[in-house]
CSV table of C-alpha atoms and ligand atoms in Angstrom, one decimal:
chain,number,residue,atom,x,y,z
A,1,MET,CA,-28.7,11.3,-12.2
A,2,LYS,CA,-28.4,7.6,-12.5
A,3,THR,CA,-27.3,5.8,-9.4
A,4,PHE,CA,-25.2,2.7,-9.6
A,5,PHE,CA,-25.9,1.4,-6.2
A,6,PRO,CA,-29.6,2.1,-5.8
A,7,ASN,CA,-30.2,-0.4,-2.9
A,8,ILE,CA,-27.4,1.0,-0.7
A,9,PRO,CA,-28.4,3.7,1.9
A,10,GLU,CA,-26.8,7.2,1.4
A,11,LYS,CA,-24.3,6.6,4.1
A,12,LEU,CA,-23.6,3.2,5.9
A,13,PRO,CA,-24.2,3.5,9.7
A,14,PHE,CA,-22.1,2.6,12.6
A,15,GLU,CA,-24.2,0.3,14.8
A,16,GLY,CA,-21.6,-1.2,17.1
A,17,PRO,CA,-20.3,-4.7,17.9
A,18,GLY,CA,-23.8,-6.0,18.7
A,19,SER,CA,-25.2,-5.3,15.3
A,20,LYS,CA,-26.1,-8.1,13.0
A,21,ASN,CA,-26.7,-5.7,10.0
A,22,PRO,CA,-24.2,-6.7,7.3
A,23,LEU,CA,-24.4,-3.1,5.8
A,24,ALA,CA,-23.4,-1.5,9.1
A,25,TYR,CA,-20.0,-0.9,10.8
A,26,LYS,CA,-19.5,-2.8,14.0
A,27,TYR,CA,-16.1,-1.3,15.0
A,28,TYR,CA,-15.3,1.5,12.5
A,29,ASN,CA,-16.8,4.6,13.8
A,30,PRO,CA,-15.1,7.5,12.0
A,31,THR,CA,-15.8,10.2,14.6
A,32,GLN,CA,-14.7,8.1,17.6
A,33,MET,CA,-11.6,9.4,19.3
A,34,VAL,CA,-8.7,7.0,19.8
A,35,GLY,CA,-6.1,8.9,21.7
A,36,GLU,CA,-5.7,12.3,20.1
A,37,LYS,CA,-7.3,11.6,16.8
A,38,THR,CA,-10.6,10.2,15.3
A,39,MET,CA,-10.6,6.8,13.8
A,40,ALA,CA,-11.0,8.4,10.4
A,41,GLU,CA,-7.9,10.5,11.0
A,42,HIS,CA,-5.9,7.5,12.1
A,43,MET,CA,-6.9,5.3,9.2
A,44,ARG,CA,-7.3,7.5,6.2
A,45,PHE,CA,-9.0,4.7,4.3
A,46,ALA,CA,-8.9,4.7,0.5
A,47,VAL,CA,-10.7,2.7,-2.1
A,48,ALA,CA,-8.5,1.2,-5.0
A,49,TYR,CA,-10.0,2.1,-8.4
A,50,TRP,CA,-8.4,-0.8,-10.2
A,51,HIS,CA,-9.9,-3.6,-8.1
A,52,THR,CA,-13.1,-2.1,-7.0
A,53,PHE,CA,-14.4,-0.6,-10.3
A,54,ARG,CA,-12.2,-2.1,-13.0
A,55,ALA,CA,-11.8,-5.8,-11.9
A,56,SER,CA,-13.9,-8.2,-14.0
A,57,GLY,CA,-13.5,-11.4,-11.9
A,58,GLN,CA,-11.7,-13.0,-14.9
A,59,ASP,CA,-9.0,-15.6,-14.0
A,60,PRO,CA,-6.8,-17.9,-16.2
A,61,PHE,CA,-9.5,-20.5,-16.1
A,62,GLY,CA,-12.7,-18.5,-16.5
A,63,ALA,CA,-14.6,-15.6,-18.0
A,64,PRO,CA,-15.5,-12.3,-16.1
A,65,THR,CA,-18.0,-12.8,-13.4
A,66,PHE,CA,-18.4,-9.1,-12.3
A,67,VAL,CA,-20.9,-7.6,-14.7
A,68,ARG,CA,-20.9,-4.0,-13.4
A,69,PRO,CA,-23.6,-1.5,-14.6
A,70,TRP,CA,-20.9,1.1,-15.2
A,71,VAL,CA,-19.2,-0.9,-17.9
A,72,LYS,CA,-22.3,-0.9,-20.1
A,73,ALA,CA,-21.5,2.0,-22.4
A,74,ASP,CA,-21.2,2.9,-26.0
A,75,SER,CA,-17.5,3.8,-26.0
A,76,PRO,CA,-14.4,3.4,-23.7
A,77,MET,CA,-14.7,7.1,-22.7
A,78,GLU,CA,-18.4,6.8,-21.8
A,79,GLN,CA,-17.4,3.7,-19.8
A,80,ALA,CA,-14.8,5.8,-18.0
A,81,GLU,CA,-17.3,8.5,-17.2
A,82,TYR,CA,-19.8,6.0,-15.8
A,83,THR,CA,-17.0,4.4,-13.7
A,84,VAL,CA,-15.8,7.6,-12.2
A,85,ARG,CA,-19.4,8.4,-11.2
A,86,ALA,CA,-19.8,4.9,-9.7
A,87,ALA,CA,-16.5,5.3,-7.9
A,88,PHE,CA,-17.5,8.5,-6.1
A,89,GLU,CA,-20.9,7.3,-5.3
A,90,PHE,CA,-19.4,4.1,-3.9
A,91,ALA,CA,-16.8,6.0,-1.7
A,92,GLN,CA,-19.5,8.4,-0.4
A,93,LYS,CA,-21.9,5.7,0.6
A,94,LEU,CA,-19.1,3.7,2.2
A,95,GLY,CA,-17.9,6.8,4.1
A,96,VAL,CA,-14.3,6.7,2.8
A,97,SER,CA,-12.5,10.0,2.2
A,98,PHE,CA,-9.8,8.8,-0.2
A,99,TYR,CA,-9.3,7.0,-3.4
A,100,CYS,CA,-6.2,5.8,-5.5
A,101,PHE,CA,-5.9,5.1,-9.2
A,102,HIS,CA,-3.6,4.2,-12.1
A,103,ASP,CA,-3.7,6.5,-15.1
A,104,ARG,CA,-5.2,3.7,-17.2
A,105,ASP,CA,-7.9,3.0,-14.7
A,106,LEU,CA,-9.2,6.5,-14.7
A,107,ALA,CA,-9.0,6.9,-18.6
A,108,PRO,CA,-8.6,4.4,-21.4
A,109,GLU,CA,-5.5,4.0,-23.4
A,110,GLY,CA,-5.9,5.6,-26.8
A,111,GLU,CA,-4.7,4.7,-30.3
A,112,THR,CA,-1.7,7.0,-29.8
A,113,PHE,CA,0.2,8.4,-26.8
A,114,ALA,CA,-1.3,11.8,-27.5
A,115,GLU,CA,-4.9,10.4,-27.4
A,116,SER,CA,-4.1,8.5,-24.2
A,117,CYS,CA,-2.9,11.8,-22.6
A,118,ALA,CA,-6.0,13.7,-23.9
A,119,ASN,CA,-8.3,10.9,-22.5
A,120,LEU,CA,-6.5,11.3,-19.1
A,121,GLU,CA,-6.9,15.0,-19.1
A,122,LYS,CA,-10.7,14.8,-19.8
A,123,MET,CA,-11.1,12.3,-17.0
A,124,VAL,CA,-9.0,14.3,-14.5
A,125,GLU,CA,-11.5,17.1,-15.1
A,126,LYS,CA,-14.4,14.9,-14.3
A,127,ALA,CA,-12.7,13.5,-11.2
A,128,LYS,CA,-11.8,16.9,-10.1
A,129,GLN,CA,-15.5,18.1,-10.3
A,130,LEU,CA,-16.6,15.0,-8.4
A,131,GLN,CA,-14.0,15.6,-5.7
A,132,GLN,CA,-15.3,19.1,-5.3
A,133,ASP,CA,-18.9,17.8,-5.2
A,134,THR,CA,-18.2,15.1,-2.6
A,135,GLY,CA,-15.1,16.2,-0.6
A,136,ILE,CA,-13.5,12.9,-1.4
A,137,LYS,CA,-9.7,13.2,-2.0
A,138,LEU,CA,-6.9,11.5,-3.9
A,139,LEU,CA,-4.6,9.6,-1.6
A,140,TRP,CA,-2.3,8.7,-4.5
A,141,GLY,CA,-2.1,8.4,-8.2
A,142,THR,CA,0.2,6.1,-10.1
A,143,ALA,CA,1.0,4.9,-13.7
A,144,ASN,CA,0.2,1.5,-15.2
A,145,LEU,CA,3.6,0.6,-16.6
A,146,PHE,CA,2.8,-3.2,-16.9
A,147,GLY,CA,-0.5,-3.8,-18.8
A,148,HIS,CA,0.3,-2.8,-22.4
A,149,PRO,CA,2.4,-5.2,-24.5
A,150,ARG,CA,5.1,-2.5,-25.0
A,151,TYR,CA,6.0,-3.2,-21.3
A,152,ALA,CA,6.5,-6.9,-21.8
A,153,HIS,CA,10.2,-6.5,-21.3
A,154,VAL,CA,9.3,-3.9,-18.6
A,155,ALA,CA,9.4,-0.1,-18.4
A,156,ALA,CA,12.3,1.9,-16.9
A,157,THR,CA,14.5,-1.3,-16.9
A,158,ASN,CA,13.7,-2.2,-20.5
A,159,PRO,CA,16.6,-3.1,-22.7
A,160,ASP,CA,15.1,-0.7,-25.3
A,161,ALA,CA,15.6,3.0,-24.5
A,162,HIS,CA,12.6,3.8,-26.5
A,163,ILE,CA,10.3,2.1,-24.1
A,164,PHE,CA,12.1,3.9,-21.2
A,165,ALA,CA,11.2,7.1,-22.9
A,166,HIS,CA,7.6,6.1,-23.3
A,167,ALA,CA,7.4,5.1,-19.6
A,168,ALA,CA,9.0,8.4,-18.6
A,169,ALA,CA,6.4,10.4,-20.8
A,170,GLN,CA,3.6,8.4,-19.3
A,171,VAL,CA,4.7,8.9,-15.7
A,172,LYS,CA,5.2,12.7,-16.5
A,173,HIS,CA,1.5,12.8,-17.2
A,174,ALA,CA,0.5,10.6,-14.3
A,175,ILE,CA,2.3,12.9,-11.8
A,176,ALA,CA,0.8,16.0,-13.5
A,177,ALA,CA,-2.7,14.4,-13.2
A,178,THR,CA,-2.0,13.6,-9.6
A,179,LYS,CA,-0.9,17.1,-8.8
A,180,GLU,CA,-4.0,18.6,-10.7
A,181,LEU,CA,-6.2,16.4,-8.4
A,182,GLY,CA,-4.5,17.5,-5.2
A,183,GLY,CA,-3.1,14.0,-4.6
A,184,VAL,CA,-1.0,13.9,-1.5
A,185,ASN,CA,1.3,11.0,-2.6
A,186,TYR,CA,2.5,9.5,-5.8
A,187,VAL,CA,3.3,5.7,-5.9
A,188,PHE,CA,5.8,3.8,-8.0
A,189,TRP,CA,5.1,0.2,-8.1
A,190,GLY,CA,7.7,-1.6,-10.3
A,191,GLY,CA,5.0,-3.4,-12.2
A,192,ARG,CA,7.4,-5.6,-14.1
A,193,GLU,CA,10.7,-3.9,-13.2
A,194,GLY,CA,12.9,-6.9,-12.8
A,195,TYR,CA,13.9,-9.8,-15.0
A,196,GLU,CA,13.1,-13.4,-16.0
A,197,THR,CA,16.5,-14.8,-16.9
A,198,LEU,CA,20.1,-13.6,-16.6
A,199,LEU,CA,20.8,-15.2,-20.0
A,200,ASN,CA,19.5,-12.0,-21.6
A,201,THR,CA,19.8,-9.5,-18.8
A,202,ASP,CA,22.4,-6.9,-17.6
A,203,MET,CA,21.3,-6.5,-14.0
A,204,LYS,CA,23.7,-3.7,-13.1
A,205,ARG,CA,22.7,-1.6,-16.1
A,206,GLU,CA,19.0,-2.2,-15.4
A,207,GLN,CA,19.2,-1.0,-11.8
A,208,GLU,CA,21.1,2.1,-13.1
A,209,GLN,CA,18.3,2.7,-15.6
A,210,MET,CA,15.7,2.5,-12.7
A,211,ALA,CA,17.8,4.9,-10.6
A,212,ARG,CA,17.9,7.3,-13.5
A,213,PHE,CA,14.2,7.0,-13.9
A,214,PHE,CA,13.6,7.9,-10.4
A,215,HIS,CA,15.9,10.9,-10.5
A,216,MET,CA,14.1,12.2,-13.5
A,217,ALA,CA,10.7,11.8,-11.6
A,218,VAL,CA,12.2,13.8,-8.7
A,219,ASP,CA,13.3,16.5,-11.1
A,220,TYR,CA,10.0,16.7,-12.8
A,221,ALA,CA,8.1,16.9,-9.5
A,222,LYS,CA,10.4,19.8,-8.4
A,223,GLN,CA,9.9,21.5,-11.8
A,224,ILE,CA,6.1,21.5,-11.6
A,225,GLY,CA,5.9,22.1,-7.9
A,226,PHE,CA,4.3,18.7,-7.0
A,227,ASP,CA,4.8,18.5,-3.2
A,228,GLY,CA,3.1,15.1,-2.7
A,229,GLN,CA,5.2,12.3,-1.1
A,230,PHE,CA,6.9,9.9,-3.6
A,231,LEU,CA,6.4,6.3,-2.5
A,232,ILE,CA,7.8,3.1,-3.7
A,233,GLU,CA,5.8,-0.1,-3.2
A,234,PRO,CA,7.9,-3.2,-2.7
A,235,LYS,CA,7.0,-6.5,-4.3
A,236,PRO,CA,9.3,-9.5,-4.7
A,237,LYS,CA,7.8,-11.2,-7.8
A,238,GLU,CA,4.7,-11.5,-9.9
A,239,PRO,CA,4.4,-10.6,-12.7
A,240,THR,CA,8.2,-10.8,-13.1
A,241,LYS,CA,10.2,-13.6,-11.4
A,242,HIS,CA,12.8,-11.3,-9.9
A,243,GLN,CA,11.7,-7.8,-9.1
A,244,TYR,CA,14.2,-5.1,-8.2
A,245,ASP,CA,11.9,-3.7,-5.5
A,246,PHE,CA,11.9,-7.0,-3.7
A,247,ASP,CA,11.1,-5.8,-0.2
A,248,ALA,CA,11.5,-2.8,2.1
A,249,ALA,CA,15.2,-3.6,2.9
A,250,THR,CA,16.1,-4.0,-0.7
A,251,ILE,CA,14.5,-0.6,-1.7
A,252,LEU,CA,16.2,1.1,1.3
A,253,GLU,CA,19.5,-0.1,0.0
A,254,PHE,CA,18.7,0.9,-3.6
A,255,LEU,CA,17.7,4.4,-2.5
A,256,ARG,CA,20.9,4.8,-0.5
A,257,ALA,CA,23.1,3.5,-3.3
A,258,TYR,CA,21.7,5.8,-5.9
A,259,ASP,CA,21.4,8.9,-3.8
A,260,LEU,CA,17.6,8.9,-3.8
A,261,PHE,CA,17.1,8.3,-0.1
A,262,ASP,CA,15.7,11.7,0.8
A,263,HIS,CA,13.1,11.7,-2.0
A,264,PHE,CA,11.1,8.6,-1.3
A,265,LYS,CA,9.1,6.7,1.4
A,266,LEU,CA,7.6,3.3,1.1
A,267,ASN,CA,4.1,2.0,0.5
A,268,ILE,CA,4.0,-1.3,2.3
A,269,GLU,CA,1.5,-3.9,1.0
A,270,ALA,CA,0.7,-6.9,3.3
A,271,ASN,CA,0.4,-9.5,0.5
A,272,HIS,CA,3.8,-8.3,-1.0
A,273,ALA,CA,5.5,-8.6,2.3
A,274,THR,CA,4.3,-12.2,2.7
A,275,LEU,CA,5.3,-13.0,-0.9
A,276,ALA,CA,8.8,-11.9,0.1
A,277,GLY,CA,8.8,-14.4,2.9
A,278,HIS,CA,8.1,-11.9,5.6
A,279,SER,CA,5.2,-11.0,7.9
A,280,PHE,CA,3.3,-7.7,7.2
A,281,GLU,CA,4.6,-6.2,10.5
A,282,HIS,CA,8.2,-7.2,9.6
A,283,ASP,CA,8.2,-5.0,6.4
A,284,LEU,CA,6.3,-2.2,8.1
A,285,THR,CA,8.9,-2.2,10.9
A,286,VAL,CA,11.8,-2.2,8.5
A,287,ALA,CA,10.3,0.8,6.7
A,288,SER,CA,9.3,2.6,9.9
A,289,ILE,CA,12.6,2.2,11.8
A,290,ASN,CA,14.3,3.9,8.9
A,291,GLY,CA,11.8,6.7,8.9
A,292,LYS,CA,10.4,5.6,5.6
A,293,LEU,CA,6.9,4.1,6.3
A,294,GLY,CA,4.7,6.4,4.2
A,295,SER,CA,1.5,4.5,3.4
A,296,ILE,CA,0.0,1.1,3.5
A,297,ASP,CA,-1.8,-1.1,0.9
A,298,ALA,CA,-4.2,-2.9,3.3
A,299,ASN,CA,-4.9,-6.5,2.1
A,300,VAL,CA,-3.8,-10.0,2.8
A,301,GLY,CA,-2.8,-13.1,0.9
A,302,ASP,CA,-4.1,-16.6,1.3
A,303,PRO,CA,-1.7,-18.7,3.4
A,304,LEU,CA,-2.6,-21.8,1.2
A,305,LEU,CA,-1.7,-20.0,-2.1
A,306,GLY,CA,1.6,-18.6,-3.1
A,307,TRP,CA,0.5,-15.5,-5.2
A,308,ASP,CA,-0.9,-12.1,-4.8
A,309,THR,CA,-4.5,-12.9,-4.1
A,310,ASP,CA,-5.2,-9.4,-2.8
A,311,GLN,CA,-7.9,-10.3,-0.3
A,312,PHE,CA,-9.6,-8.0,2.2
A,313,PRO,CA,-8.0,-8.4,5.6
A,314,THR,CA,-10.0,-10.4,8.2
A,315,ASP,CA,-7.4,-11.0,11.0
A,316,PRO,CA,-7.7,-8.4,13.7
A,317,ALA,CA,-4.4,-9.6,15.3
A,318,MET,CA,-2.5,-8.9,12.0
A,319,CYS,CA,-4.1,-5.5,12.0
A,320,ALA,CA,-3.2,-4.8,15.6
A,321,LEU,CA,0.4,-5.6,14.9
A,322,ALA,CA,0.3,-3.3,11.8
A,323,MET,CA,-1.3,-0.5,13.7
A,324,LEU,CA,1.2,-0.8,16.6
A,325,VAL,CA,3.9,0.1,14.0
A,326,VAL,CA,1.8,2.9,12.7
A,327,LEU,CA,0.9,4.4,16.1
A,328,LYS,CA,4.5,4.2,17.4
A,329,GLN,CA,5.7,6.3,14.5
A,330,GLY,CA,3.1,8.8,15.3
A,331,GLY,CA,0.7,8.0,12.3
A,332,LEU,CA,1.0,7.7,8.6
A,333,GLY,CA,1.3,11.5,7.9
A,334,LYS,CA,0.1,12.0,4.3
A,335,GLY,CA,-0.3,8.3,3.9
A,336,GLY,CA,-3.3,6.1,4.5
A,337,LEU,CA,-4.8,2.6,4.3
A,338,ASN,CA,-5.6,1.8,0.7
A,339,PHE,CA,-7.6,-1.3,0.1
A,340,ASP,CA,-5.6,-2.9,-2.7
A,341,ALA,CA,-8.0,-5.8,-2.5
A,342,LYS,CA,-10.8,-7.4,-4.3
A,343,PRO,CA,-13.7,-9.7,-3.5
A,344,ARG,CA,-13.3,-13.4,-4.6
A,345,ARG,CA,-14.5,-14.3,-8.2
A,346,GLY,CA,-17.6,-15.8,-6.8
A,347,SER,CA,-18.6,-12.6,-4.9
A,348,PHE,CA,-19.8,-10.9,-8.0
A,349,ASP,CA,-22.6,-8.7,-6.9
A,350,GLU,CA,-22.1,-4.9,-6.4
A,351,ILE,CA,-23.2,-5.4,-2.7
A,352,ASP,CA,-20.2,-7.7,-2.2
A,353,LEU,CA,-18.0,-4.7,-2.7
A,354,PHE,CA,-19.6,-3.0,0.3
A,355,TYR,CA,-19.5,-6.2,2.4
A,356,ALA,CA,-15.8,-6.5,1.6
A,357,HIS,CA,-14.8,-3.0,2.5
A,358,ILE,CA,-17.0,-3.0,5.6
A,359,SER,CA,-15.2,-6.2,6.8
A,360,GLY,CA,-11.7,-4.8,6.0
A,361,MET,CA,-12.5,-1.5,7.7
A,362,ASP,CA,-13.9,-3.1,10.8
A,363,THR,CA,-10.9,-5.5,11.1
A,364,PHE,CA,-8.5,-2.6,10.9
A,365,ALA,CA,-10.6,-0.6,13.4
A,366,ARG,CA,-10.4,-3.5,15.9
A,367,GLY,CA,-6.6,-3.6,15.2
A,368,LEU,CA,-6.4,0.2,16.0
A,369,LEU,CA,-8.4,-0.1,19.2
A,370,ALA,CA,-6.2,-3.0,20.4
A,371,ALA,CA,-2.9,-1.4,19.4
A,372,HIS,CA,-3.9,1.9,21.2
A,373,GLN,CA,-4.7,0.1,24.3
A,374,ILE,CA,-1.6,-2.1,24.2
A,375,ILE,CA,0.5,1.0,23.9
A,376,GLU,CA,-1.5,2.8,26.7
A,377,ASP,CA,-1.0,-0.1,29.0
A,378,GLY,CA,2.7,-0.4,28.1
A,379,VAL,CA,2.5,-4.2,28.3
A,380,LEU,CA,4.7,-5.0,25.3
A,381,ASP,CA,6.9,-1.9,25.6
A,382,ASN,CA,7.7,-2.6,29.2
A,383,PHE,CA,8.5,-6.2,28.5
A,384,ILE,CA,10.8,-5.2,25.5
A,385,LYS,CA,12.4,-2.4,27.6
A,386,GLU,CA,13.2,-4.9,30.4
A,387,ARG,CA,14.5,-7.4,27.9
A,388,TYR,CA,17.2,-5.0,26.8
A,389,ALA,CA,17.9,-3.4,30.1
A,390,SER,CA,21.4,-4.8,30.3
A,391,TYR,CA,22.4,-2.2,27.6
A,392,THR,CA,21.1,0.8,29.5
A,393,ASP,CA,23.9,0.8,32.1
A,394,GLY,CA,27.0,-1.1,33.1
A,395,ILE,CA,28.9,-3.2,30.5
A,396,GLY,CA,26.0,-2.9,27.9
A,397,LYS,CA,26.1,0.9,28.0
A,398,GLN,CA,29.9,0.8,27.6
A,399,ILE,CA,29.6,-1.5,24.6
A,400,MET,CA,27.1,0.7,22.9
A,401,GLY,CA,29.1,3.8,23.8
A,402,GLY,CA,32.1,2.4,22.0
A,403,GLN,CA,34.2,2.1,25.2
A,404,GLU,CA,34.8,-1.6,24.9
A,405,THR,CA,36.8,-3.9,22.6
A,406,PHE,CA,36.9,-7.7,21.9
A,407,GLU,CA,39.9,-7.7,24.2
A,408,SER,CA,38.4,-5.8,27.1
A,409,LEU,CA,35.3,-8.0,26.8
A,410,GLU,CA,37.4,-11.1,27.0
A,411,GLN,CA,38.7,-9.8,30.3
A,412,TYR,CA,35.2,-9.0,31.4
A,413,VAL,CA,34.0,-12.5,30.6
A,414,LEU,CA,36.9,-14.1,32.4
A,415,GLN,CA,36.0,-12.2,35.6
A,416,GLU,CA,32.2,-12.5,35.5
A,417,ASP,CA,29.9,-15.5,35.8
A,418,ASP,CA,27.3,-16.1,33.1
A,419,PRO,CA,24.1,-14.4,34.2
A,420,ALA,CA,20.8,-16.4,34.5
A,421,PHE,CA,19.3,-16.9,31.0
A,422,LYS,CA,15.9,-15.3,30.6
A,423,SER,CA,12.9,-16.7,28.7
A,424,GLY,CA,11.6,-14.7,25.7
A,425,ARG,CA,8.0,-15.5,26.9
A,426,GLN,CA,6.7,-15.5,23.3
A,427,GLU,CA,3.6,-17.6,24.2
A,428,MET,CA,2.7,-15.4,27.1
A,429,LEU,CA,3.0,-12.3,24.9
A,430,GLU,CA,0.8,-13.9,22.1
A,431,SER,CA,-1.8,-14.5,24.8
A,432,ILE,CA,-1.5,-10.9,26.0
A,433,LEU,CA,-1.9,-9.6,22.4
A,434,HIS,CA,-5.0,-11.7,21.9
A,435,SER,CA,-6.5,-10.5,25.2
A,436,TYR,CA,-6.9,-7.0,23.7
A,437,LEU,CA,-8.8,-8.2,20.6
B,1,XUL,C1,0.1,-4.9,-7.6
B,1,XUL,C2,-0.2,-3.7,-6.7
B,1,XUL,C3,-0.4,-2.6,-7.4
B,1,XUL,C4,0.0,-1.3,-6.8
B,1,XUL,C5,-0.2,0.0,-7.6
B,1,XUL,O1,0.5,-6.0,-6.9
B,1,XUL,O2,-0.1,-3.8,-5.5
B,1,XUL,O3,-1.8,-2.5,-7.7
B,1,XUL,O4,-0.5,-1.1,-5.6
B,1,XUL,O5,0.4,-0.1,-8.9
B,2,CO,CO1,-0.5,-2.5,-4.0
């Protein structure tokens, strides 16, 4: 059978930090134990179908630069078949156990809705066979509710109920496809759910529509016995100016307000967190402390650009801070680290896809190793514990126990001298963090 990556070995090796081989892992050693689990079990890396196999390198100023061998085909369905074979060959050679897709990545949109569904069903059969042949699994599926012109005024929050219906029918099939492939999660990314101007928008109604849509998805999953985890992926803007799934806090409030809280977790993406004006670790922490961190889209933005550049992560400190959140909540469960990332437009060779993933996986492996050791040594935990020690007994314990009032605290302050103020030691802690990298 035709191979799409003839010059890449069957399986990329781990050679350790001393290696200068660009096609070898320096830190990611899947079988290495880190605490109770192997690195592979901690990370559950996934390849993103849309960027890795479907991106063309086209940008608003220039033509496609990624001329992939799997796109040279006589028909869209033949192209889809080549693409799925390339995807599994790639994941196998890379040594990654999971992949993620949108319905329209896996199979092309047809002339009619029925034809699109038939295309998807055919491609699900192919993917299922390849999953069986290779052991590679589906981390999550999702639906593309943003690419087609019908979604110009968005999907579930569209002013036209007919488009809502189309989106619902499409998601029905995408959830069924995910179930058929044994997907362990299903992701909702708003795509375009939001608005451009309040001059033509009923915001309250649109949010109610979105909630209705999610309730219908929950009902359908129950009806067909899909037991994967539902995830919502926050993003503040792009393509739409104001998106309803702005950040983790916004979604948590939305889920609580519309009685959806128990049915969803979050898929936090680094570049989306930074677009919302947060750090990656901030949004991870907001999700995690609410018991809602389900999975991660592992990428990074460019600090000099204000859009979703979807680059491969290269900063071990950022990854250490992310993995600290993950380790402290006991892992990602059914979730994983999906590389929602693409090489730059000028990195157009197939081999660049391997270099990009190796770099991202090694960076996260360094982050994991550092985070594990930081937790083992207790350096940050002990500092934070000590910082809040005044709440564990005495007046602090009484405040948090509900035994104090503004009046009783006024009496307390009148009797007590101010304690010595303590430094937050931020620079010392930054230096400690970097000593683990
Ligand atoms: C877009 C984005 C999506 C989702 C899946 O910014 O992150 O690719 O991850 O729809
Ligand atoms: Co994403």
